[in-house]
Amino acid sequence: MEYRIDQAKREAFLHAIAGLEQQRRRDGAYAWDLFEDAAVNGRYLETFKVASWLEHLRPHQRVTNADRAIGCAIKRAHSPAAIRSRRTGFGQSWLRGALWGPI
């Protein structure tokens, strides 16, 4: 996921994204990272890996109230038009939302 964060909301975003890391790992992610773009102020890229597409889908079916609170906190920190996701699997890439650009 790519996030565009207002500098005034940076600390709140970093706090919320730390909770999202714990959520992703709880739900089966075996790798998780957050990168801050040094060239573009306020641009962050979250990456995570799960063992299978089923592992990716499973958390969507069991969202807790705490999970929702983390998601809301992250959404408050960025522009909704800036959310971008990229899914890769089986040697192919799917794009959703705005076009993906290299960091």
mmCIF file of C-alpha atoms in Angstrom, residues 63-103:
data_model
loop_
_atom_site.group_PDB
_atom_site.id
_atom_site.type_symbol
_atom_site.label_atom_id
_atom_site.label_comp_id
_atom_site.label_asym_id
_atom_site.label_seq_id
_atom_site.Cartn_x
_atom_site.Cartn_y
_atom_site.Cartn_z
ATOM 1 C CA VAL A 63 -12.103 -7.833 11.323
ATOM 2 C CA THR A 64 -12.178 -6.830 14.990
ATOM 3 C CA ASN A 65 -13.212 -3.464 16.434
ATOM 4 C CA ALA A 66 -9.549 -2.816 17.223
ATOM 5 C CA ASP A 67 -8.670 -3.526 13.560
ATOM 6 C CA ARG A 68 -11.308 -1.017 12.446
ATOM 7 C CA ALA A 69 -9.933 1.622 14.820
ATOM 8 C CA ILE A 70 -6.430 1.198 13.340
ATOM 9 C CA GLY A 71 -7.816 1.491 9.818
ATOM 10 C CA CYS A 72 -9.729 4.650 10.703
ATOM 11 C CA ALA A 73 -6.649 6.225 12.287
ATOM 12 C CA ILE A 74 -4.612 5.551 9.148
ATOM 13 C CA LYS A 75 -7.351 6.936 6.897
ATOM 14 C CA ARG A 76 -7.505 10.147 8.940
ATOM 15 C CA ALA A 77 -3.798 10.712 8.298
ATOM 16 C CA HIS A 78 -3.863 10.665 4.504
ATOM 17 C CA SER A 79 -5.769 11.806 1.451
ATOM 18 C CA PRO A 80 -8.244 9.090 0.358
ATOM 19 C CA ALA A 81 -7.424 9.808 -3.289
ATOM 20 C CA ALA A 82 -3.803 8.874 -2.568
ATOM 21 C CA ILE A 83 -4.440 5.273 -1.429
ATOM 22 C CA ARG A 84 -2.790 2.875 -3.836
ATOM 23 C CA SER A 85 -2.350 -0.838 -3.640
ATOM 24 C CA ARG A 86 -0.424 -3.313 -5.709
ATOM 25 C CA ARG A 87 -0.977 -7.024 -5.490
ATOM 26 C CA THR A 88 1.504 -9.476 -6.861
ATOM 27 C CA GLY A 89 1.043 -13.199 -7.093
ATOM 28 C CA PHE A 90 1.675 -16.098 -9.398
ATOM 29 C CA GLY A 91 4.124 -14.005 -11.437
ATOM 30 C CA GLN A 92 1.529 -11.366 -12.360
ATOM 31 C CA SER A 93 0.723 -7.955 -10.999
ATOM 32 C CA TRP A 94 -2.685 -6.378 -10.504
ATOM 33 C CA LEU A 95 -3.182 -2.636 -10.071
ATOM 34 C CA ARG A 96 -6.123 -1.045 -8.313
ATOM 35 C CA GLY A 97 -6.867 2.651 -7.992
ATOM 36 C CA ALA A 98 -4.476 5.235 -9.385
ATOM 37 C CA LEU A 99 -1.476 4.215 -11.451
ATOM 38 C CA TRP A 100 1.520 2.942 -9.548
ATOM 39 C CA GLY A 101 4.750 4.861 -9.870
ATOM 40 C CA PRO A 102 8.234 3.781 -8.878
ATOM 41 C CA ILE A 103 9.679 5.058 -5.627
#
